[in-house]
């Protein structure tokens, strides 16, 4: 059975912790200028049906550092957009590449690709989850503060793909997650349901952020929701993570945002560009975390 990475739940707690350690090691190896090429002559296929800066560049650079190459397939460039079944595409790409990254709208599409692929499929973001970003975010926390176990994370904003991935992470790594969304923008109940009571939902940002160790937000209008932008700006009034809200968190709290950010909406300029913000570390860590992920999946799948 091929192992894929469609959500964090595809990894065990031990595997995630080891991957974070390995990412730190790979980061040091890169800084030392050590050549390490586990993908020599191998190709990484990248099917992107949504825009990307960080995910695309970090996977492409990871493939280059690993001695391989990434092949970027933009929307409209391949036969996928013209209706060739994903099952056939998976079969063809599996015969030529070592792994496939897919960024798409419906999570079913990346699941369908994985069902028919004999090389590992990595979810580079779907409407439901963004697990690669979580690996980088966890790595960033570990580098700045150590273990995530037992910390209190506040999510402020939309109950979206990033929020869902934080929910998966808190169950696997045992920290609490307080989610504040406007009414009607809550995350999917089945994803945030947690018997151990680690996840609490609020409609008041202050209730979620009070004494938090980490405050996280994301855009109010995700890719594919462009038509709802104005309605969302109205609905999310009062949910901006600004200096006053950050003051209610612990004095040493960190601020995270997966980027791209919209200053003045989900986050104020003073917060994202301020001393508590670690957004640039998160972005850089996409590279190191995904190298650890790629190495793990290639090894697990004997490639
Ligand atoms: N955070 C993130 O996934 O960024 P991109 O959309 O630029 O890939
Ligand atoms: N929630 C955002 C994340 C972008 C990286 C989106 O899906 O557009």
CSV table of C-alpha atoms and ligand atoms in Angstrom, one decimal:
chain,number,residue,atom,x,y,z
A,1,UNK,CA,0.0,0.0,0.0
A,2,UNK,CA,1.4,3.4,-1.0
A,3,UNK,CA,1.6,5.9,1.8
A,4,UNK,CA,0.3,9.3,0.9
A,5,UNK,CA,0.1,12.6,2.8
A,6,UNK,CA,-3.4,14.0,2.3
A,7,UNK,CA,-3.9,15.2,5.9
A,8,UNK,CA,-1.8,15.1,9.1
A,9,UNK,CA,-3.8,12.1,10.1
A,10,UNK,CA,-1.8,10.1,7.5
A,11,UNK,CA,1.1,10.3,10.0
A,12,UNK,CA,1.4,9.0,13.6
A,13,UNK,CA,2.4,11.2,16.4
A,14,UNK,CA,5.8,9.6,16.5
A,15,UNK,CA,6.3,10.1,12.8
A,16,UNK,CA,5.5,13.8,13.0
A,17,UNK,CA,7.9,14.4,15.9
A,18,UNK,CA,10.6,12.5,14.1
A,19,UNK,CA,9.9,14.4,10.9
A,20,UNK,CA,10.3,17.7,12.8
A,21,UNK,CA,13.7,16.6,14.2
A,22,UNK,CA,14.8,15.5,10.8
A,23,UNK,CA,13.7,18.8,9.3
A,24,UNK,CA,15.9,20.6,11.8
A,25,UNK,CA,18.8,18.3,10.8
A,26,UNK,CA,18.2,18.9,7.1
A,27,UNK,CA,18.1,22.6,7.7
A,28,UNK,CA,21.5,22.4,9.4
A,29,UNK,CA,22.9,20.2,6.6
A,30,UNK,CA,21.9,22.9,4.1
A,31,UNK,CA,23.4,25.6,6.1
A,32,UNK,CA,26.7,23.6,6.2
A,33,UNK,CA,26.5,23.3,2.4
A,34,UNK,CA,26.4,19.5,2.6
A,35,UNK,CA,25.3,17.8,-0.6
A,36,UNK,CA,22.4,15.3,0.1
A,37,UNK,CA,20.6,13.9,-3.0
A,38,UNK,CA,18.1,11.2,-2.1
A,39,UNK,CA,16.0,12.1,-5.2
A,40,UNK,CA,18.9,12.0,-7.7
A,41,UNK,CA,17.6,12.0,-11.3
A,42,UNK,CA,14.0,11.7,-9.8
A,43,UNK,CA,11.1,13.9,-10.7
A,44,UNK,CA,8.4,15.4,-8.6
A,45,UNK,CA,5.1,16.2,-10.5
A,46,UNK,CA,3.2,19.2,-9.2
A,47,UNK,CA,-0.4,19.6,-10.3
A,48,UNK,CA,-1.6,23.0,-9.2
A,49,UNK,CA,-5.3,24.0,-9.8
A,50,UNK,CA,-5.0,27.1,-7.5
A,51,UNK,CA,-2.3,29.8,-7.2
A,52,UNK,CA,0.8,29.4,-5.1
A,53,UNK,CA,4.0,31.1,-4.2
A,54,UNK,CA,5.4,29.3,-1.1
A,55,UNK,CA,4.2,25.8,-1.8
A,56,UNK,CA,5.3,25.8,-5.3
A,57,UNK,CA,8.7,27.3,-4.7
A,58,UNK,CA,9.5,25.3,-1.6
A,59,UNK,CA,8.7,22.0,-3.3
A,60,UNK,CA,10.6,23.0,-6.4
A,61,UNK,CA,13.7,24.0,-4.4
A,62,UNK,CA,13.4,20.8,-2.3
A,63,UNK,CA,13.5,18.7,-5.4
A,64,UNK,CA,16.5,20.7,-6.7
A,65,UNK,CA,18.4,20.3,-3.3
A,66,UNK,CA,17.6,16.6,-3.3
A,67,UNK,CA,19.3,16.2,-6.7
A,68,UNK,CA,16.0,15.9,-8.6
A,69,UNK,CA,13.6,18.1,-10.5
A,70,UNK,CA,10.1,19.4,-10.1
A,71,UNK,CA,7.7,19.5,-13.0
A,72,UNK,CA,5.1,22.2,-12.5
A,73,UNK,CA,1.7,21.5,-14.2
A,74,UNK,CA,-0.4,24.7,-14.2
A,75,UNK,CA,-4.2,24.7,-14.6
A,76,UNK,CA,-4.9,24.4,-18.3
A,77,UNK,CA,-1.5,23.1,-19.1
A,78,UNK,CA,-2.3,19.4,-19.0
A,79,UNK,CA,-5.1,17.2,-20.0
A,80,UNK,CA,-6.4,17.1,-16.4
A,81,UNK,CA,-8.2,20.4,-17.1
A,82,UNK,CA,-9.7,19.0,-20.3
A,83,UNK,CA,-11.3,16.1,-18.5
A,84,UNK,CA,-8.7,13.3,-18.6
A,85,UNK,CA,-9.7,11.2,-15.6
A,86,UNK,CA,-7.5,11.7,-12.5
A,87,UNK,CA,-7.2,7.9,-12.3
A,88,UNK,CA,-5.5,7.8,-15.8
A,89,UNK,CA,-3.3,10.8,-14.9
A,90,UNK,CA,-2.2,9.1,-11.6
A,91,UNK,CA,-1.2,6.0,-13.5
A,92,UNK,CA,0.8,7.9,-16.1
A,93,UNK,CA,2.6,10.1,-13.6
A,94,UNK,CA,3.3,7.1,-11.3
A,95,UNK,CA,5.2,5.5,-14.1
A,96,UNK,CA,7.6,8.5,-14.5
A,97,UNK,CA,7.9,10.4,-11.3
A,98,UNK,CA,8.8,9.7,-7.7
A,99,UNK,CA,6.0,11.6,-6.0
A,100,UNK,CA,3.1,13.9,-6.9
A,101,UNK,CA,2.1,17.2,-5.2
A,102,UNK,CA,-1.5,18.3,-5.9
A,103,UNK,CA,-3.1,21.6,-4.9
A,104,UNK,CA,-6.8,21.7,-5.7
A,105,UNK,CA,-10.3,22.8,-4.7
A,106,UNK,CA,-12.3,19.7,-3.6
A,107,UNK,CA,-10.4,17.4,-1.3
A,108,UNK,CA,-12.0,14.5,-3.2
A,109,UNK,CA,-9.8,15.2,-6.1
A,110,UNK,CA,-6.5,14.7,-4.3
A,111,UNK,CA,-8.0,11.6,-2.6
A,112,UNK,CA,-9.0,10.3,-6.1
A,113,UNK,CA,-5.5,10.9,-7.4
A,114,UNK,CA,-4.0,9.1,-4.4
A,115,UNK,CA,-6.3,6.1,-4.8
A,116,UNK,CA,-4.9,5.5,-8.3
A,117,UNK,CA,-1.2,6.5,-7.7
A,118,UNK,CA,1.5,4.1,-6.9
A,119,UNK,CA,3.9,6.9,-5.9
A,120,UNK,CA,3.1,9.1,-2.9
A,121,UNK,CA,0.6,11.9,-3.3
A,122,UNK,CA,1.1,15.0,-1.2
A,123,UNK,CA,-1.8,17.4,-0.5
A,124,UNK,CA,-0.4,20.9,-1.3
A,125,UNK,CA,-3.7,22.4,-0.1
A,126,UNK,CA,-7.3,21.4,-0.7
A,127,UNK,CA,-10.5,23.1,0.5
A,128,UNK,CA,-10.4,20.9,3.6
A,129,UNK,CA,-6.8,20.7,4.7
A,130,UNK,CA,-3.3,22.3,4.3
A,131,UNK,CA,-1.1,19.7,6.1
A,132,UNK,CA,2.2,20.8,4.6
A,133,UNK,CA,1.8,24.2,6.2
A,134,UNK,CA,1.2,22.6,9.6
A,135,UNK,CA,4.5,20.7,9.4
A,136,UNK,CA,6.2,24.1,8.9
A,137,UNK,CA,4.2,25.8,11.6
A,138,UNK,CA,4.9,23.1,14.1
A,139,UNK,CA,8.6,23.2,13.2
A,140,UNK,CA,8.6,27.0,13.7
A,141,UNK,CA,7.0,26.5,17.2
A,142,UNK,CA,9.6,23.8,18.1
A,143,UNK,CA,12.5,26.0,17.0
A,144,UNK,CA,11.3,29.1,19.0
A,145,UNK,CA,9.7,27.5,22.0
A,146,UNK,CA,10.2,23.7,22.2
A,147,UNK,CA,7.5,21.1,22.6
A,148,UNK,CA,3.9,21.9,21.5
A,149,UNK,CA,2.5,19.4,24.0
A,150,UNK,CA,0.2,21.2,26.4
A,151,UNK,CA,0.3,24.7,24.8
A,152,UNK,CA,-2.8,26.8,24.2
A,153,UNK,CA,-3.3,27.9,20.6
A,154,UNK,CA,-5.9,30.4,19.6
A,155,UNK,CA,-7.3,30.3,16.0
A,156,UNK,CA,-9.0,33.6,15.1
A,157,UNK,CA,-10.9,34.0,11.8
A,158,UNK,CA,-12.4,31.6,9.3
A,159,UNK,CA,-13.0,27.9,10.1
A,160,UNK,CA,-11.2,27.0,6.9
A,161,UNK,CA,-8.6,24.4,5.6
A,162,UNK,CA,-5.8,25.8,7.9
A,163,UNK,CA,-8.1,25.7,10.9
A,164,UNK,CA,-9.0,22.1,10.1
A,165,UNK,CA,-5.3,21.2,9.9
A,166,UNK,CA,-4.6,22.9,13.3
A,167,UNK,CA,-7.5,20.8,14.7
A,168,UNK,CA,-5.8,17.6,13.4
A,169,UNK,CA,-2.5,18.7,14.8
A,170,UNK,CA,-3.9,19.4,18.3
A,171,UNK,CA,-5.3,15.9,18.5
A,172,UNK,CA,-2.1,14.2,17.3
A,173,UNK,CA,0.3,16.4,19.4
A,174,UNK,CA,-1.9,17.0,22.5
A,175,UNK,CA,-2.3,20.8,22.8
A,176,UNK,CA,-5.5,22.8,23.1
A,177,UNK,CA,-7.1,24.8,20.4
A,178,UNK,CA,-9.5,27.6,21.0
A,179,UNK,CA,-11.2,28.6,17.7
A,180,UNK,CA,-13.0,32.0,17.4
A,181,UNK,CA,-15.0,32.5,14.2
A,182,UNK,CA,-18.0,34.6,13.4
A,183,UNK,CA,-21.3,32.7,13.6
A,184,UNK,CA,-21.8,30.8,10.3
A,185,UNK,CA,-18.0,30.5,9.6
A,186,UNK,CA,-17.3,27.6,12.1
A,187,UNK,CA,-15.0,24.7,11.0
A,188,UNK,CA,-16.6,21.4,9.9
A,189,UNK,CA,-18.0,19.7,13.0
A,190,UNK,CA,-16.7,16.3,12.1
A,191,UNK,CA,-13.2,17.6,11.8
A,192,UNK,CA,-13.0,19.6,15.1
A,193,UNK,CA,-15.0,17.1,17.2
A,194,UNK,CA,-12.7,15.9,19.9
A,195,UNK,CA,-13.7,13.6,22.8
A,196,UNK,CA,-10.8,14.8,25.0
A,197,UNK,CA,-12.1,18.4,25.1
A,198,UNK,CA,-9.0,19.9,23.5
A,199,UNK,CA,-11.0,22.0,21.1
A,200,UNK,CA,-13.3,24.8,22.1
A,201,UNK,CA,-15.3,27.0,19.8
A,202,UNK,CA,-16.1,30.7,20.4
A,203,UNK,CA,-17.7,33.6,18.5
A,204,UNK,CA,-15.6,36.1,20.5
A,205,UNK,CA,-11.9,36.5,19.5
A,206,UNK,CA,-11.0,37.8,23.0
A,207,UNK,CA,-12.4,34.6,24.6
A,208,UNK,CA,-10.1,32.5,22.4
A,209,UNK,CA,-7.0,34.6,22.7
A,210,UNK,CA,-6.9,35.2,26.4
A,211,UNK,CA,-3.7,33.8,27.9
A,212,UNK,CA,-2.9,31.9,24.6
A,213,UNK,CA,0.7,30.8,23.9
A,214,UNK,CA,0.2,31.2,20.1
A,215,UNK,CA,-2.3,33.2,18.1
A,216,UNK,CA,-2.9,32.1,14.5
A,217,UNK,CA,-5.0,33.6,11.7
A,218,UNK,CA,-5.5,33.3,7.9
A,219,UNK,CA,-7.2,35.2,5.2
A,220,UNK,CA,-10.9,35.7,5.5
A,221,UNK,CA,-11.6,34.7,1.9
A,222,UNK,CA,-9.7,31.6,0.8
A,223,UNK,CA,-8.9,30.8,-2.8
A,224,UNK,CA,-12.2,30.0,-4.6
A,225,UNK,CA,-14.2,32.4,-2.3
A,226,UNK,CA,-13.3,35.6,-4.2
A,227,UNK,CA,-17.1,36.3,-4.9
A,228,UNK,CA,-17.8,36.3,-1.2
A,229,UNK,CA,-15.0,38.7,-0.3
A,230,UNK,CA,-17.1,41.7,0.6
A,231,UNK,CA,-19.7,39.7,2.5
A,232,UNK,CA,-16.8,38.1,4.5
A,233,UNK,CA,-15.2,41.4,5.2
A,234,UNK,CA,-18.5,42.5,6.7
A,235,UNK,CA,-19.0,39.3,8.6
A,236,UNK,CA,-15.5,39.2,10.1
A,237,UNK,CA,-15.6,42.8,11.5
A,238,UNK,CA,-14.0,42.7,15.0
A,239,UNK,CA,-11.9,39.6,14.1
A,240,UNK,CA,-8.7,41.5,13.1
A,241,UNK,CA,-5.7,40.3,15.1
A,242,UNK,CA,-4.4,43.6,16.2
A,243,UNK,CA,-2.1,44.9,19.0
A,244,UNK,CA,-5.0,45.1,21.5
A,245,UNK,CA,-6.1,41.5,20.9
A,246,UNK,CA,-2.5,40.3,21.1
A,247,UNK,CA,-2.1,42.0,24.5
A,248,UNK,CA,-4.8,39.6,25.9
A,249,UNK,CA,-2.6,36.6,25.0
A,250,UNK,CA,0.5,35.7,27.1
A,251,UNK,CA,3.2,38.3,27.0
A,252,UNK,CA,5.5,35.9,25.3
A,253,UNK,CA,2.9,34.7,22.8
A,254,UNK,CA,3.9,34.2,19.2
A,255,UNK,CA,1.8,35.1,16.1
A,256,UNK,CA,1.5,32.9,13.0
A,257,UNK,CA,0.0,33.3,9.6
A,258,UNK,CA,0.5,30.9,6.7
A,259,UNK,CA,0.5,33.8,4.2
A,260,UNK,CA,-0.5,35.4,1.9
A,261,UNK,CA,-1.7,38.0,4.4
A,262,UNK,CA,-4.0,40.9,3.9
A,263,UNK,CA,-2.9,43.6,6.3
A,264,UNK,CA,-5.7,45.6,7.8
A,265,UNK,CA,-8.1,42.8,7.5
A,266,UNK,CA,-7.3,39.5,9.3
A,267,UNK,CA,-4.2,41.0,10.9
A,268,UNK,CA,-2.9,44.5,11.6
A,269,UNK,CA,0.4,45.7,10.2
A,270,UNK,CA,1.8,46.2,13.7
A,271,UNK,CA,1.2,42.6,14.6
A,272,UNK,CA,2.4,40.8,11.4
A,273,UNK,CA,5.4,43.0,11.2
A,274,UNK,CA,5.9,43.1,15.0
A,275,UNK,CA,8.2,41.3,17.4
A,276,UNK,CA,5.9,38.5,18.2
A,277,UNK,CA,5.4,37.5,14.5
A,278,UNK,CA,7.2,34.5,13.2
A,279,UNK,CA,5.6,34.4,9.7
A,280,UNK,CA,8.9,34.6,7.8
A,281,UNK,CA,10.3,31.6,9.7
A,282,UNK,CA,7.0,29.7,8.9
A,283,UNK,CA,7.5,30.5,5.2
A,284,UNK,CA,11.1,29.4,5.1
A,285,UNK,CA,10.4,26.3,7.1
A,286,UNK,CA,8.1,25.1,4.4
A,287,UNK,CA,11.3,24.1,2.6
A,288,UNK,CA,12.9,22.2,5.4
A,289,UNK,CA,9.7,20.5,6.6
A,290,UNK,CA,8.8,19.4,3.1
A,291,UNK,CA,12.2,18.0,2.5
A,292,UNK,CA,11.8,15.8,5.7
A,293,UNK,CA,8.3,14.8,4.4
A,294,UNK,CA,9.6,13.9,0.9
A,295,UNK,CA,12.5,11.9,2.3
A,296,UNK,CA,10.1,10.0,4.6
A,297,UNK,CA,7.5,9.2,1.9
A,298,UNK,CA,10.2,8.2,-0.6
A,299,UNK,CA,11.8,5.9,2.0
A,300,UNK,CA,8.4,4.5,3.2
A,301,UNK,CA,7.4,3.7,-0.3
A,302,UNK,CA,10.8,2.2,-1.3
A,303,UNK,CA,11.5,4.9,-3.9
B,1,LIG,N1,1.0,29.3,2.7
B,1,LIG,C1,0.9,28.9,1.4
B,1,LIG,O1,0.6,27.7,1.1
B,1,LIG,O2,1.3,29.8,0.5
B,1,LIG,P1,1.1,29.7,-1.1
B,1,LIG,O3,-0.4,29.8,-1.4
B,1,LIG,O4,1.9,30.8,-1.6
B,1,LIG,O5,1.6,28.4,-1.5
B,2,LIG,N1,-6.9,29.4,3.5
B,2,LIG,C1,-6.1,29.9,2.4
B,2,LIG,C2,-4.7,29.4,2.6
B,2,LIG,C3,-3.7,29.9,1.6
B,2,LIG,C4,-2.3,29.3,1.8
B,2,LIG,C5,-6.6,29.4,1.1
B,2,LIG,O1,-7.1,28.2,1.0
B,2,LIG,O2,-6.6,30.2,0.2
